[in-house]
């Protein structure tokens, strides 16, 4: 009996020893896993790896000239005369890398490795209302006179700080899935004032849109003005191509309006990105940097500055091309990126969008457009003009009477449209956000 008890005691003791050893090992592992210093080191290694993927080897690097940009802006001239400098933006510190075209992020895609860019497409013909000649120095980084050589494309360099501002490394340069496009966005935090057409087959769109610098009150909010070329349903198979200007402190670290592009083929879930921050858009232009600041901008009761954008499907190869100004090709979205847009679009949308996080418990004061309501009109409200579509025959045609206008939060942001012989189809849009009617 004593022998049995002793044997049992030894087994229990050994079992307890094993439990203690396992507990200590787990504690050691947990302490290693949860050590904040190790977590920071892992995060920094991940950031460096991601920056290496998006920042490609350059033959030349150009720093944006903020001083020259400010001296040329109507905002500076107006405020200097009044002895106020409230409109000056903080230096953006942009570095523009001149990257050989075959090293740009798009050519990381398996279907583009070893390929050359597509031939320039046939431009849409027909009712081409007057396009603004694009000033070669419409972006701050070009004002000094420096440029990228032939055979390269200018790419805004992403920084460690850019990624740290994002919700995650994986989320850097991407819209959140919750921000998927809706014509009625009351529950998403994304608010719109837009004109749109739907119900037919569309092969492109063109518009001139005025450029402003709306106030964005939270780093996690943005304000933009853009065109959407859309196909699919508003579920998980949504395809979009987007281009315009935006103010996004989270993405760029400042409050300057910047030229941008976006695409997705699955409703912003796993595919797509802003600008050249993933394999997607193929840039062919060596003078325009996507993501760089635009200068000059429109001034309240002063000079108005707008940009012409044209997106259309190349009839020969099926790619979706982007043109800025009168005949200046920026690049293209390859047709293989998309499912529905590989054929055509079934909706085109123009207008403004903001994000309302209600971070203070009430509606944001982030402005849309100029920050003024549509009814205030020219020189005060932001506008779209010369709205056109591209049809199946690769012809530009004016919008018919089926343009629908929608402001999904009309007490905060409004839209009003019309037609005349100079501007064709147009609308004013925007607003201040929070006010006595928009609590």
Coordinates of C-alpha atoms in Angstrom, one line a residue:
X1 CA 0.0 0.0 0.0
X2 CA 2.8 2.4 0.9
X3 CA 4.6 1.5 -2.3
X4 CA 1.5 2.4 -4.3
X5 CA 1.1 5.7 -2.5
X6 CA 4.7 6.6 -3.1
X7 CA 4.4 5.7 -6.8
X8 CA 1.3 7.9 -7.1
X9 CA 3.0 10.7 -5.3
X10 CA 5.9 10.6 -7.8
X11 CA 3.5 10.6 -10.7
X12 CA 1.6 13.6 -9.3
X13 CA 4.8 15.4 -8.5
X14 CA 6.1 14.8 -12.1
X15 CA 2.8 16.0 -13.5
X16 CA 2.9 19.2 -11.4
X17 CA 6.5 19.8 -12.5
X18 CA 5.5 19.5 -16.2
X19 CA 2.6 21.9 -15.7
X20 CA 5.0 24.4 -14.0
X21 CA 7.5 24.0 -16.8
X22 CA 4.9 24.5 -19.5
X23 CA 3.5 27.5 -17.6
X24 CA 6.9 29.1 -17.4
X25 CA 7.5 28.4 -21.1
X26 CA 4.2 29.9 -22.1
X27 CA 4.9 32.9 -19.9
X28 CA 8.2 33.3 -21.6
X29 CA 6.7 33.0 -25.0
X30 CA 3.9 35.4 -24.1
X31 CA 6.3 37.9 -22.6
X32 CA 8.3 37.7 -25.9
X33 CA 5.2 38.1 -28.0
X34 CA 3.8 41.0 -26.0
X35 CA 7.1 42.9 -25.5
X36 CA 6.2 46.3 -27.0
X37 CA 9.8 46.8 -28.2
X38 CA 9.6 43.6 -30.2
X39 CA 6.2 44.6 -31.6
X40 CA 7.6 48.0 -32.7
X41 CA 10.6 46.4 -34.3
X42 CA 8.4 44.0 -36.3
X43 CA 6.2 46.8 -37.4
X44 CA 9.1 48.9 -38.5
X45 CA 10.5 46.0 -40.5
X46 CA 7.1 45.5 -42.1
X47 CA 7.0 49.2 -43.0
X48 CA 10.4 49.1 -44.5
X49 CA 9.5 46.1 -46.6
X50 CA 6.3 47.8 -47.8
X51 CA 8.2 51.0 -48.7
X52 CA 10.7 48.9 -50.7
X53 CA 7.8 47.5 -52.7
X54 CA 6.1 50.8 -53.5
X55 CA 9.2 53.1 -53.8
X56 CA 11.1 52.0 -56.9
X57 CA 14.7 52.8 -57.9
X58 CA 15.0 56.3 -59.4
X59 CA 17.4 57.9 -61.8
X60 CA 16.6 61.4 -60.4
X61 CA 14.7 62.7 -57.4
X62 CA 13.0 66.2 -57.3
X63 CA 11.8 68.0 -54.2
X64 CA 8.6 70.0 -54.5
X65 CA 9.2 73.8 -54.3
X66 CA 6.7 75.0 -51.7
X67 CA 7.8 78.6 -51.8
X68 CA 7.4 79.0 -55.5
X69 CA 4.1 77.2 -55.3
X70 CA 2.8 79.6 -52.7
X71 CA 4.1 82.7 -54.5
X72 CA 2.1 81.7 -57.6
X73 CA -1.1 80.8 -55.9
X74 CA -4.1 83.2 -55.8
X75 CA -4.5 82.3 -52.1
X76 CA -1.1 83.7 -51.3
X77 CA -1.6 86.9 -53.3
X78 CA -5.0 87.6 -51.7
X79 CA -3.9 86.9 -48.2
X80 CA -0.6 88.8 -48.6
X81 CA -2.4 91.9 -49.6
X82 CA -4.6 91.6 -46.5
X83 CA -1.6 90.9 -44.3
X84 CA -3.0 87.5 -43.4
X85 CA -1.2 84.2 -44.0
X86 CA -4.0 81.9 -42.9
X87 CA -4.3 80.2 -46.2
X88 CA -0.7 79.0 -46.4
X89 CA -0.3 75.3 -46.3
X90 CA 2.4 73.6 -44.4
X91 CA 5.3 72.3 -46.6
X92 CA 4.3 69.0 -48.1
X93 CA 7.9 67.8 -48.4
X94 CA 7.1 65.8 -51.5
X95 CA 9.9 63.9 -53.1
X96 CA 9.2 63.0 -56.7
X97 CA 11.2 60.0 -58.0
X98 CA 11.9 59.7 -61.7
X99 CA 11.5 55.9 -62.1
X100 CA 12.2 54.0 -65.3
X101 CA 8.8 53.2 -66.8
X102 CA 9.4 49.4 -66.6
X103 CA 10.1 49.6 -62.9
X104 CA 6.9 51.3 -61.9
X105 CA 4.6 49.3 -59.6
X106 CA 2.2 48.3 -62.3
X107 CA 4.9 46.1 -63.9
X108 CA 5.1 44.0 -60.7
X109 CA 1.9 42.4 -61.9
X110 CA 2.4 38.9 -63.4
X111 CA 0.5 39.9 -66.5
X112 CA 2.7 42.9 -67.2
X113 CA 6.2 41.6 -66.3
X114 CA 8.4 41.8 -69.4
X115 CA 5.7 43.8 -71.3
X116 CA 5.9 47.3 -72.7
X117 CA 3.2 49.9 -72.3
X118 CA 0.3 49.8 -74.7
X119 CA 0.3 51.9 -77.8
X120 CA -1.5 55.3 -77.5
X121 CA -5.2 54.8 -78.1
X122 CA -7.5 56.4 -80.6
X123 CA -8.9 59.5 -79.0
X124 CA -12.7 59.8 -78.9
X125 CA -14.1 61.9 -81.7
X126 CA -17.1 64.1 -82.0
X127 CA -18.6 66.8 -79.8
X128 CA -15.4 67.8 -78.0
X129 CA -16.2 71.1 -76.2
X130 CA -13.2 73.3 -75.6
X131 CA -10.5 71.8 -73.4
X132 CA -8.2 73.8 -71.1
X133 CA -4.6 73.7 -72.3
X134 CA -2.8 72.1 -69.4
X135 CA -0.1 74.3 -67.9
X136 CA 3.1 72.3 -67.7
X137 CA 3.6 73.7 -64.2
X138 CA 0.2 73.0 -62.7
X139 CA 1.8 70.8 -60.0
X140 CA 4.0 72.2 -57.3
X141 CA 7.0 69.9 -58.0
X142 CA 7.4 71.3 -61.5
X143 CA 7.4 75.0 -60.7
X144 CA 11.2 75.0 -60.2
X145 CA 11.6 74.0 -63.9
X146 CA 12.9 70.5 -63.1
X147 CA 11.4 67.5 -64.8
X148 CA 11.8 63.8 -65.3
X149 CA 13.7 62.6 -68.4
X150 CA 12.1 60.6 -71.2
X151 CA 11.8 56.9 -70.4
X152 CA 10.8 57.6 -66.8
X153 CA 7.6 58.4 -64.9
X154 CA 7.4 60.8 -61.9
X155 CA 6.2 59.0 -58.8
X156 CA 5.5 60.7 -55.4
X157 CA 7.7 58.8 -52.9
X158 CA 5.8 57.2 -50.0
X159 CA 7.2 57.8 -46.5
X160 CA 7.3 56.0 -43.2
X161 CA 5.0 58.8 -41.8
X162 CA 2.5 58.2 -44.6
X163 CA 2.1 54.5 -43.6
X164 CA 2.0 55.3 -39.9
X165 CA -1.0 57.6 -40.5
X166 CA -2.9 54.7 -42.2
X167 CA -5.2 52.4 -40.3
X168 CA -2.8 49.5 -41.0
X169 CA 0.1 48.7 -43.4
X170 CA -2.3 46.7 -45.5
X171 CA -4.8 49.6 -45.5
X172 CA -2.2 52.1 -46.7
X173 CA -3.3 53.7 -50.0
X174 CA -6.7 52.0 -50.0
X175 CA -10.3 53.0 -49.3
X176 CA -11.9 51.0 -46.5
X177 CA -14.5 48.5 -47.6
X178 CA -17.0 50.3 -45.5
X179 CA -16.5 53.3 -47.8
X180 CA -17.9 51.5 -50.9
X181 CA -19.8 53.7 -53.3
X182 CA -23.5 54.2 -52.6
X183 CA -26.0 56.5 -54.2
X184 CA -27.7 56.7 -50.8
X185 CA -24.9 56.8 -48.2
X186 CA -26.7 57.7 -45.0
X187 CA -25.3 54.8 -43.1
X188 CA -21.7 54.6 -44.4
X189 CA -20.1 57.9 -43.2
X190 CA -19.5 58.8 -46.9
X191 CA -21.6 61.7 -48.1
X192 CA -22.1 62.8 -51.7
X193 CA -23.4 65.6 -53.9
X194 CA -23.3 64.1 -57.4
X195 CA -24.7 64.0 -60.9
X196 CA -25.0 60.6 -62.5
X197 CA -26.4 58.7 -65.5
X198 CA -27.2 55.0 -65.6
X199 CA -29.2 52.4 -67.5
X200 CA -27.1 52.3 -70.7
X201 CA -23.7 51.1 -71.9
X202 CA -21.0 53.7 -71.4
X203 CA -17.4 53.7 -72.7
X204 CA -16.0 56.8 -71.0
X205 CA -16.7 60.2 -69.6
X206 CA -15.3 63.7 -69.7
X207 CA -15.6 66.8 -67.5
X208 CA -13.9 70.0 -66.3
X209 CA -13.9 70.4 -62.6
X210 CA -12.8 73.4 -60.5
X211 CA -10.1 72.9 -58.0
X212 CA -10.3 74.2 -54.4
X213 CA -8.7 73.5 -51.0
X214 CA -11.7 72.5 -48.7
X215 CA -11.1 72.4 -45.0
X216 CA -10.8 68.8 -43.6
X217 CA -11.3 68.8 -39.9
X218 CA -10.1 65.3 -39.0
X219 CA -7.0 63.3 -40.2
X220 CA -9.3 60.3 -40.8
X221 CA -11.6 62.3 -43.1
X222 CA -11.2 63.5 -46.7
X223 CA -12.9 65.8 -49.3
X224 CA -12.7 65.0 -53.0
X225 CA -14.1 66.0 -56.4
X226 CA -14.0 63.3 -59.0
X227 CA -15.5 61.2 -61.8
X228 CA -16.5 57.6 -61.3
X229 CA -16.8 55.1 -64.2
X230 CA -18.8 52.2 -62.7
X231 CA -19.9 48.7 -63.6
X232 CA -21.4 45.8 -61.7
X233 CA -23.8 45.9 -58.8
X234 CA -23.3 47.7 -55.5
X235 CA -22.4 44.5 -53.9
X236 CA -19.1 42.6 -53.8
X237 CA -18.5 42.7 -57.6
X238 CA -18.5 46.5 -58.0
X239 CA -15.9 47.8 -60.5
X240 CA -14.9 51.4 -60.4
X241 CA -12.3 53.7 -62.1
X242 CA -12.0 57.1 -60.4
X243 CA -10.0 60.3 -61.1
X244 CA -10.1 63.8 -59.7
X245 CA -8.6 65.8 -56.9
X246 CA -8.7 65.3 -53.1
X247 CA -7.6 66.7 -49.8
X248 CA -6.7 63.8 -47.6
X249 CA -4.5 64.5 -44.5
X250 CA -4.3 60.8 -43.7
X251 CA -3.0 59.8 -47.1
X252 CA -0.7 62.7 -47.8
X253 CA 0.0 64.4 -44.5
X254 CA -1.2 67.9 -45.4
X255 CA -4.3 69.9 -46.6
X256 CA -3.3 70.5 -50.2
X257 CA -5.6 69.4 -53.1
X258 CA -3.9 66.6 -55.0
X259 CA -4.5 64.9 -58.4
X260 CA -5.4 61.3 -57.7
X261 CA -6.7 58.1 -59.3
X262 CA -8.3 55.0 -57.8
X263 CA -9.6 51.6 -59.0
X264 CA -11.2 48.5 -57.5
X265 CA -12.8 45.4 -59.0
X266 CA -14.4 44.0 -55.8
X267 CA -16.1 46.9 -54.1
X268 CA -12.9 48.1 -52.3
X269 CA -12.4 44.8 -50.5
X270 CA -9.1 43.2 -51.7
X271 CA -8.2 44.9 -55.0
X272 CA -7.3 48.4 -56.0
X273 CA -5.5 51.4 -54.6
X274 CA -4.9 55.1 -54.9
X275 CA -2.5 56.4 -57.5
X276 CA 0.5 54.1 -58.0
X277 CA 0.5 52.5 -54.6
X278 CA -0.1 49.0 -56.0
X279 CA 0.1 47.1 -59.3
X280 CA -2.6 48.5 -61.4
X281 CA -2.5 51.8 -63.2
X282 CA 0.2 52.0 -65.9
X283 CA 1.6 55.6 -66.2
X284 CA 3.0 56.7 -69.6
X285 CA 3.5 60.4 -68.9
X286 CA 6.8 61.9 -67.6
X287 CA 5.4 65.3 -66.6
X288 CA 2.5 64.5 -64.3
X289 CA 2.9 63.0 -60.9
X290 CA -0.2 61.3 -59.6
X291 CA -0.7 62.2 -55.9
X292 CA 1.2 65.5 -56.3
X293 CA -0.2 68.8 -55.2
X294 CA -2.1 71.0 -57.7
X295 CA -1.3 74.7 -58.1
X296 CA -2.8 77.2 -58.6
X297 CA -6.3 76.7 -57.1
X298 CA -9.6 78.6 -57.3
X299 CA -10.1 81.7 -55.0
X300 CA -13.3 82.8 -53.5
X301 CA -14.7 85.7 -55.5
X302 CA -11.5 85.5 -57.5
X303 CA -9.9 83.5 -60.3
X304 CA -11.2 80.1 -61.0
X305 CA -8.9 77.1 -61.9
X306 CA -10.2 73.9 -63.3
X307 CA -8.8 70.7 -64.8
X308 CA -10.2 68.7 -67.7
X309 CA -10.3 64.9 -67.3
X310 CA -11.3 62.3 -69.9
X311 CA -11.5 58.6 -69.2
X312 CA -12.4 56.2 -72.0
X313 CA -12.1 52.6 -73.2
X314 CA -9.6 52.0 -76.0
X315 CA -11.6 50.3 -78.8
X316 CA -8.6 48.3 -80.0
X317 CA -7.1 46.9 -76.7
X318 CA -9.9 47.5 -74.2
X319 CA -7.8 49.4 -71.7
X320 CA -9.3 52.4 -69.9
X321 CA -7.1 55.5 -70.6
X322 CA -6.9 58.7 -68.6
X323 CA -6.3 62.1 -70.3
X324 CA -5.7 65.4 -68.6
X325 CA -6.1 68.7 -70.4
X326 CA -6.1 68.9 -74.1
X327 CA -4.6 65.6 -75.4
X328 CA -2.2 64.9 -72.5
X329 CA -2.3 61.1 -71.8
X330 CA -1.5 60.2 -68.2
X331 CA -1.7 56.4 -68.6
X332 CA -4.2 53.5 -68.4
X333 CA -5.9 50.9 -66.3
X334 CA -5.3 47.5 -68.1
X335 CA -8.5 45.7 -69.0
X336 CA -7.5 42.5 -67.2
X337 CA -7.9 44.3 -63.8
X338 CA -11.6 44.2 -64.2
X339 CA -14.6 41.9 -64.6
X340 CA -17.5 44.0 -65.6
X341 CA -15.5 47.0 -66.8
X342 CA -13.6 44.7 -69.1
X343 CA -16.8 45.1 -71.3
X344 CA -18.3 48.5 -70.5
X345 CA -19.6 50.7 -67.7
X346 CA -23.3 50.8 -66.7
X347 CA -23.1 54.0 -64.7
X348 CA -21.1 57.3 -64.7
X349 CA -21.0 59.7 -61.8
X350 CA -19.5 63.2 -61.3
X351 CA -19.3 65.2 -58.1
X352 CA -18.1 65.6 -54.5
X353 CA -17.6 63.2 -51.6
X354 CA -16.6 63.7 -48.0
X355 CA -16.1 61.4 -45.0
X356 CA -18.1 62.2 -41.9
X357 CA -16.7 60.3 -38.9
X358 CA -18.7 62.3 -36.3
X359 CA -15.6 62.1 -34.1
X360 CA -17.0 64.8 -31.8
X361 CA -20.5 63.4 -31.7
X362 CA -22.0 65.7 -34.3
X363 CA -21.7 66.2 -38.1
X364 CA -18.3 67.1 -39.4
X365 CA -17.3 70.6 -40.5
X366 CA -15.3 69.1 -43.3
X367 CA -16.1 71.1 -46.4
X368 CA -17.0 69.8 -49.8
X369 CA -15.9 71.7 -52.9
X370 CA -15.3 75.3 -52.0
X371 CA -17.1 75.0 -48.7
X372 CA -20.1 77.0 -50.1
X373 CA -23.5 75.9 -51.1
X374 CA -24.4 75.4 -54.8
X375 CA -26.8 78.3 -54.9
X376 CA -24.0 80.8 -54.4
X377 CA -22.9 80.1 -58.0
X378 CA -19.8 81.1 -60.0
X379 CA -16.7 82.2 -58.1
X380 CA -18.1 80.9 -54.8
X381 CA -19.3 77.4 -55.4
X382 CA -17.4 74.5 -56.9
X383 CA -18.5 73.3 -60.3
X384 CA -18.4 70.6 -63.0
X385 CA -18.9 71.7 -66.6
X386 CA -18.8 70.3 -70.1
X387 CA -20.1 66.9 -68.9
X388 CA -19.9 64.4 -71.8
X389 CA -20.0 60.6 -72.3
X390 CA -18.2 58.3 -74.7
X391 CA -20.5 56.0 -76.7
X392 CA -20.0 52.6 -78.3
X393 CA -18.6 54.3 -81.4
X394 CA -15.8 56.0 -79.5
X395 CA -17.6 59.3 -79.9
X396 CA -18.0 62.1 -77.3
X397 CA -21.6 63.0 -76.9
X398 CA -23.3 65.5 -74.5
X399 CA -25.3 64.3 -71.6
X400 CA -29.0 64.2 -72.4
X401 CA -31.8 65.2 -70.0
X402 CA -31.3 61.9 -68.0
X403 CA -28.6 63.4 -65.8
X404 CA -29.8 62.9 -62.2
X405 CA -28.7 65.1 -59.3
X406 CA -28.4 63.8 -55.8
X407 CA -27.3 65.4 -52.5
X408 CA -27.8 62.7 -49.9
X409 CA -27.3 65.2 -47.0
X410 CA -28.9 68.4 -48.5
X411 CA -28.7 70.4 -45.3
X412 CA -24.9 69.9 -45.3
X413 CA -24.0 69.8 -49.0
X414 CA -26.1 70.8 -52.0
X415 CA -26.1 70.5 -55.8
X416 CA -27.8 72.5 -58.6
X417 CA -27.4 72.0 -62.4
X418 CA -28.2 73.4 -65.7
X419 CA -27.3 73.6 -69.4
X420 CA -26.0 76.5 -71.6
X421 CA -24.1 77.0 -74.8
X422 CA -20.8 77.7 -73.2
X423 CA -20.6 75.1 -70.4
X424 CA -22.8 72.5 -71.8
X425 CA -24.2 70.3 -69.0
X426 CA -22.9 71.6 -65.7
X427 CA -23.7 71.8 -62.0
X428 CA -22.5 73.6 -58.9
X429 CA -22.1 71.6 -55.7
X430 CA -20.7 71.6 -52.2
X431 CA -21.2 73.0 -48.7
X432 CA -19.7 73.7 -45.3
X433 CA -20.8 70.6 -43.5
X434 CA -22.0 71.3 -40.0
X435 CA -24.2 74.4 -39.7
X436 CA -27.5 75.2 -38.0
X437 CA -29.5 73.0 -40.4
X438 CA -26.8 70.2 -40.3
X439 CA -26.2 69.5 -36.6

